[in-house]
Amino acid sequence: MMTNADSIQEQMQMCQKYCADYVPSELHHKIGIAWNVKEKLQPIHGMRIQPVGDTTGWYIWAEKYSDADDFFVPLHVTHIDEWDPKIKKYLGLAPGWRFVIAEDYEDVWFDEQLLNRS
């Protein structure tokens, strides 16, 4: 099992790979995540806006996005492995970054428009 130090190292390596700033997602802070991630659907999408309060700014979903009010549920970062352990290594990417991952696929990019969302 990975320690938190291992996770941070993995996140920092991901940031270096994409020349992204490292902004930690504290274990006691929350992400917005869709239930469909727990169903192991693919691809998994993630986007990070500016964090507010005790949130990380991350929103994560699988397959198709929905505007439904109950699409995202709050989840503390410490529980992400119970949903999908592949996600954790992306959580150090700074606000403005996105990712899409699937079985043998990874796309990570900066989306400046995310910095204007709240």
Coordinates of N, CA and C in Angstrom, one line a residue:
M1 N 0.8 -1.2 0.0 CA 0.0 0.0 0.0 C 0.9 1.3 0.0
M2 N 0.5 2.2 -0.8 CA 1.2 3.5 -0.9 C 1.0 4.3 0.4
T3 N 2.1 4.9 0.8 CA 2.0 5.9 1.9 C 1.6 7.3 1.3
N4 N 1.3 8.2 2.2 CA 1.0 9.5 1.7 C 2.2 10.2 1.1
A5 N 3.4 9.9 1.7 CA 4.6 10.4 1.1 C 4.9 9.9 -0.3
D6 N 4.5 8.6 -0.5 CA 4.7 8.0 -1.9 C 3.7 8.7 -2.8
S7 N 2.5 9.0 -2.4 CA 1.5 9.6 -3.2 C 1.9 11.0 -3.6
I8 N 2.5 11.7 -2.6 CA 2.9 13.1 -2.9 C 4.1 13.0 -4.0
Q9 N 5.0 12.1 -3.8 CA 6.1 11.9 -4.7 C 5.5 11.7 -6.1
E10 N 4.6 10.8 -6.2 CA 4.0 10.4 -7.5 C 3.3 11.6 -8.1
Q11 N 2.6 12.4 -7.3 CA 1.9 13.6 -7.8 C 2.9 14.6 -8.3
M12 N 4.0 14.8 -7.6 CA 5.1 15.8 -8.0 C 5.7 15.3 -9.3
Q13 N 5.9 14.0 -9.5 CA 6.4 13.5 -10.8 C 5.5 13.8 -11.9
M14 N 4.2 13.6 -11.7 CA 3.2 13.9 -12.7 C 3.2 15.4 -13.1
C15 N 3.4 16.3 -12.1 CA 3.5 17.7 -12.4 C 4.7 18.0 -13.2
Q16 N 5.8 17.4 -12.9 CA 7.1 17.6 -13.6 C 6.9 17.1 -15.0
K17 N 6.3 16.0 -15.2 CA 6.1 15.4 -16.6 C 5.4 16.4 -17.5
Y18 N 4.4 17.1 -16.9 CA 3.6 18.0 -17.8 C 4.0 19.5 -17.5
C19 N 5.1 19.8 -16.8 CA 5.5 21.1 -16.5 C 4.4 21.9 -15.8
A20 N 3.7 21.3 -14.9 CA 2.6 21.9 -14.2 C 3.1 22.3 -12.8
D21 N 2.5 23.3 -12.2 CA 2.8 23.6 -10.8 C 2.2 22.5 -9.9
Y22 N 2.8 22.2 -8.8 CA 2.3 21.3 -7.9 C 1.5 22.1 -6.8
V23 N 0.2 21.7 -6.7 CA -0.6 22.3 -5.7 C -1.3 21.1 -5.0
P24 N -0.9 20.9 -3.7 CA -1.4 19.7 -3.0 C -2.9 19.6 -2.8
S25 N -3.4 18.4 -2.8 CA -4.8 18.2 -2.5 C -4.8 17.5 -1.1
E26 N -5.0 18.3 -0.1 CA -4.9 17.8 1.3 C -5.9 16.7 1.5
L27 N -5.4 15.7 2.3 CA -6.3 14.5 2.5 C -7.6 14.8 3.2
H28 N -7.7 15.8 4.0 CA -8.9 16.2 4.7 C -9.8 17.1 3.9
H29 N -9.3 17.5 2.7 CA -10.2 18.3 1.8 C -11.0 17.5 0.9
K30 N -12.0 18.1 0.2 CA -12.9 17.3 -0.6 C -12.8 17.6 -2.1
I31 N -13.1 16.5 -2.8 CA -13.2 16.6 -4.2 C -14.7 16.4 -4.5
G32 N -15.2 16.9 -5.7 CA -16.5 16.6 -6.2 C -16.3 15.4 -7.1
I33 N -17.0 14.3 -6.8 CA -16.9 13.1 -7.7 C -18.2 12.6 -8.0
A34 N -18.3 12.0 -9.2 CA -19.6 11.4 -9.6 C -19.7 9.9 -9.2
W35 N -20.8 9.5 -8.9 CA -21.0 8.1 -8.5 C -20.5 7.1 -9.6
N36 N -20.6 7.5 -10.8 CA -20.3 6.6 -11.9 C -18.8 6.3 -11.9
V37 N -18.0 7.0 -11.2 CA -16.5 6.6 -11.1 C -16.4 5.3 -10.3
K38 N -17.2 5.2 -9.2 CA -17.2 4.0 -8.4 C -17.7 2.8 -9.2
E39 N -18.4 3.0 -10.2 CA -18.9 1.9 -11.1 C -17.9 1.4 -12.1
K40 N -16.7 2.0 -12.0 CA -15.5 1.6 -12.9 C -15.8 1.9 -14.3
L41 N -16.6 2.9 -14.6 CA -16.8 3.3 -16.0 C -15.6 4.1 -16.5
Q42 N -15.4 4.1 -17.8 CA -14.3 4.8 -18.4 C -14.8 5.6 -19.6
P43 N -14.1 6.6 -20.1 CA -12.9 7.2 -19.4 C -13.3 8.0 -18.2
I44 N -12.2 8.2 -17.4 CA -12.4 9.1 -16.2 C -11.9 10.5 -16.6
H45 N -12.7 11.5 -16.3 CA -12.3 12.9 -16.5 C -12.1 13.6 -15.2
G46 N -11.1 14.5 -15.2 CA -10.9 15.3 -14.0 C -10.6 16.7 -14.5
M47 N -11.1 17.7 -13.7 CA -10.8 19.1 -13.9 C -10.7 19.8 -12.6
R48 N -9.7 20.8 -12.5 CA -9.5 21.5 -11.3 C -9.7 23.0 -11.4
I49 N -10.6 23.5 -10.7 CA -10.9 24.9 -10.6 C -10.2 25.4 -9.4
Q50 N -10.3 26.7 -9.1 CA -9.7 27.3 -7.9 C -10.4 26.7 -6.7
P51 N -9.6 26.2 -5.7 CA -10.3 25.7 -4.5 C -10.9 26.8 -3.6
V52 N -12.0 26.4 -3.0 CA -12.6 27.3 -2.1 C -12.9 26.6 -0.7
G53 N -12.5 27.2 0.4 CA -12.8 26.6 1.7 C -12.0 25.3 1.8
D54 N -12.8 24.2 2.2 CA -12.1 22.9 2.5 C -12.2 22.0 1.2
T55 N -12.2 22.6 0.0 CA -12.3 21.8 -1.2 C -10.9 21.9 -1.9
T56 N -10.7 20.9 -2.8 CA -9.5 20.9 -3.6 C -9.6 21.6 -4.9
G57 N -10.9 21.8 -5.3 CA -11.2 22.4 -6.7 C -11.4 21.3 -7.7
W58 N -11.1 20.0 -7.3 CA -11.2 18.9 -8.3 C -12.6 18.5 -8.5
Y59 N -13.0 18.2 -9.7 CA -14.3 17.6 -10.1 C -13.9 16.4 -11.0
I60 N -14.4 15.2 -10.6 CA -14.0 14.0 -11.3 C -15.3 13.2 -11.7
W61 N -15.3 12.7 -12.9 CA -16.5 11.9 -13.4 C -16.0 10.9 -14.4
A62 N -16.9 9.9 -14.7 CA -16.6 8.9 -15.7 C -17.6 9.0 -16.8
E63 N -17.2 8.6 -18.0 CA -18.0 8.7 -19.2 C -18.5 10.1 -19.5
K64 N -19.8 10.3 -19.4 CA -20.4 11.6 -19.8 C -20.7 12.5 -18.6
Y65 N -20.4 13.8 -18.8 CA -20.7 14.8 -17.8 C -22.2 15.1 -17.7
S66 N -22.6 15.5 -16.5 CA -24.0 15.9 -16.4 C -24.1 17.2 -15.6
D67 N -25.1 18.1 -15.9 CA -25.3 19.3 -15.2 C -26.3 19.1 -14.0
A68 N -26.7 17.9 -13.8 CA -27.6 17.6 -12.7 C -27.0 18.0 -11.3
D69 N -27.9 18.6 -10.5 CA -27.5 19.1 -9.2 C -26.8 18.1 -8.3
D70 N -27.2 16.8 -8.5 CA -26.7 15.7 -7.6 C -25.7 14.9 -8.4
F71 N -25.1 15.3 -9.5 CA -24.1 14.5 -10.2 C -22.9 14.3 -9.4
F72 N -22.4 15.4 -8.8 CA -21.2 15.3 -8.0 C -21.5 15.2 -6.5
V73 N -20.8 14.3 -5.8 CA -20.9 14.2 -4.3 C -19.6 14.5 -3.7
P74 N -19.6 15.1 -2.5 CA -18.3 15.4 -1.9 C -17.6 14.1 -1.4
L75 N -16.3 14.1 -1.5 CA -15.5 12.9 -1.1 C -14.2 13.5 -0.5
H76 N -13.8 13.1 0.7 CA -12.5 13.5 1.2 C -11.4 12.8 0.4
V77 N -10.3 13.5 0.1 CA -9.2 12.9 -0.7 C -8.7 11.6 -0.1
T78 N -8.8 11.5 1.2 CA -8.3 10.3 1.9 C -9.0 9.0 1.4
H79 N -10.2 9.2 0.8 CA -11.0 8.0 0.4 C -11.0 7.7 -1.1
I80 N -10.2 8.4 -1.8 CA -10.2 8.3 -3.3 C -9.8 6.9 -3.7
D81 N -8.9 6.2 -3.0 CA -8.4 4.9 -3.4 C -9.6 3.9 -3.4
E82 N -10.6 4.1 -2.5 CA -11.8 3.2 -2.5 C -12.6 3.4 -3.7
W83 N -12.5 4.5 -4.4 CA -13.3 4.7 -5.6 C -12.5 4.3 -6.9
D84 N -11.2 4.8 -7.0 CA -10.3 4.4 -8.1 C -8.9 4.9 -7.8
P85 N -8.0 4.0 -7.4 CA -6.7 4.4 -7.0 C -5.8 5.1 -8.1
K86 N -6.3 4.9 -9.4 CA -5.5 5.6 -10.5 C -5.6 7.1 -10.5
I87 N -6.6 7.6 -9.8 CA -6.9 9.1 -9.8 C -5.9 9.8 -9.0
K88 N -5.4 9.2 -7.9 CA -4.7 10.0 -6.9 C -3.4 10.7 -7.5
K89 N -2.8 10.1 -8.4 CA -1.5 10.7 -8.9 C -1.7 12.0 -9.7
Y90 N -3.0 12.3 -10.1 CA -3.2 13.5 -10.8 C -3.6 14.7 -9.8
L91 N -3.9 14.4 -8.6 CA -4.5 15.4 -7.7 C -3.5 16.5 -7.3
G92 N -2.3 16.4 -7.7 CA -1.3 17.5 -7.4 C -1.3 18.6 -8.5
L93 N -1.9 18.3 -9.6 CA -1.9 19.3 -10.7 C -2.6 20.5 -10.2
A94 N -2.1 21.7 -10.6 CA -2.6 23.0 -10.2 C -4.0 23.2 -10.8
P95 N -4.8 24.2 -10.2 CA -6.0 24.6 -10.8 C -5.7 25.0 -12.3
G96 N -6.7 24.7 -13.1 CA -6.6 24.9 -14.6 C -6.2 23.7 -15.4
W97 N -5.9 22.6 -14.7 CA -5.5 21.4 -15.3 C -6.6 20.4 -15.4
R98 N -6.6 19.6 -16.5 CA -7.6 18.5 -16.8 C -6.8 17.3 -17.1
F99 N -7.6 16.1 -16.9 CA -7.0 14.9 -17.4 C -8.2 14.0 -17.9
V100 N -7.8 13.1 -18.8 CA -8.7 12.0 -19.2 C -7.9 10.7 -19.2
I101 N -8.4 9.7 -18.5 CA -7.6 8.5 -18.4 C -8.6 7.3 -18.7
A102 N -8.0 6.3 -19.3 CA -8.7 5.0 -19.5 C -7.7 3.9 -19.4
E103 N -8.0 2.7 -19.8 CA -7.2 1.6 -19.6 C -5.7 1.8 -20.1
D104 N -5.5 2.1 -21.3 CA -4.2 2.4 -21.8 C -4.1 3.8 -22.4
Y105 N -4.7 4.8 -21.8 CA -4.8 6.1 -22.4 C -4.6 7.1 -21.3
E106 N -3.9 8.2 -21.6 CA -3.7 9.3 -20.6 C -3.6 10.6 -21.4
D107 N -4.4 11.6 -21.1 CA -4.3 12.9 -21.7 C -4.4 13.9 -20.6
V108 N -3.4 14.8 -20.5 CA -3.3 15.8 -19.4 C -3.0 17.1 -20.1
W109 N -3.8 18.1 -19.8 CA -3.6 19.4 -20.4 C -4.1 20.6 -19.6
F110 N -3.5 21.8 -19.9 CA -3.9 23.0 -19.2 C -5.0 23.6 -19.9
D111 N -6.1 24.1 -19.2 CA -7.3 24.7 -19.8 C -7.5 26.0 -19.0
E112 N -7.0 27.1 -19.6 CA -7.0 28.4 -18.9 C -8.4 28.8 -18.5
Q113 N -9.4 28.4 -19.2 CA -10.8 28.8 -19.0 C -11.3 28.3 -17.6
L114 N -10.7 27.2 -17.1 CA -11.0 26.7 -15.8 C -10.7 27.7 -14.7
L115 N -9.8 28.5 -14.9 CA -9.4 29.5 -13.9 C -10.4 30.6 -13.7
N116 N -11.4 30.7 -14.6 CA -12.4 31.7 -14.5 C -13.7 31.1 -14.0
R117 N -13.7 29.8 -13.6 CA -14.9 29.1 -13.1 C -14.8 29.1 -11.6
S118 N -16.0 29.0 -11.0 CA -16.1 28.9 -9.5 C -17.2 28.0 -9.2

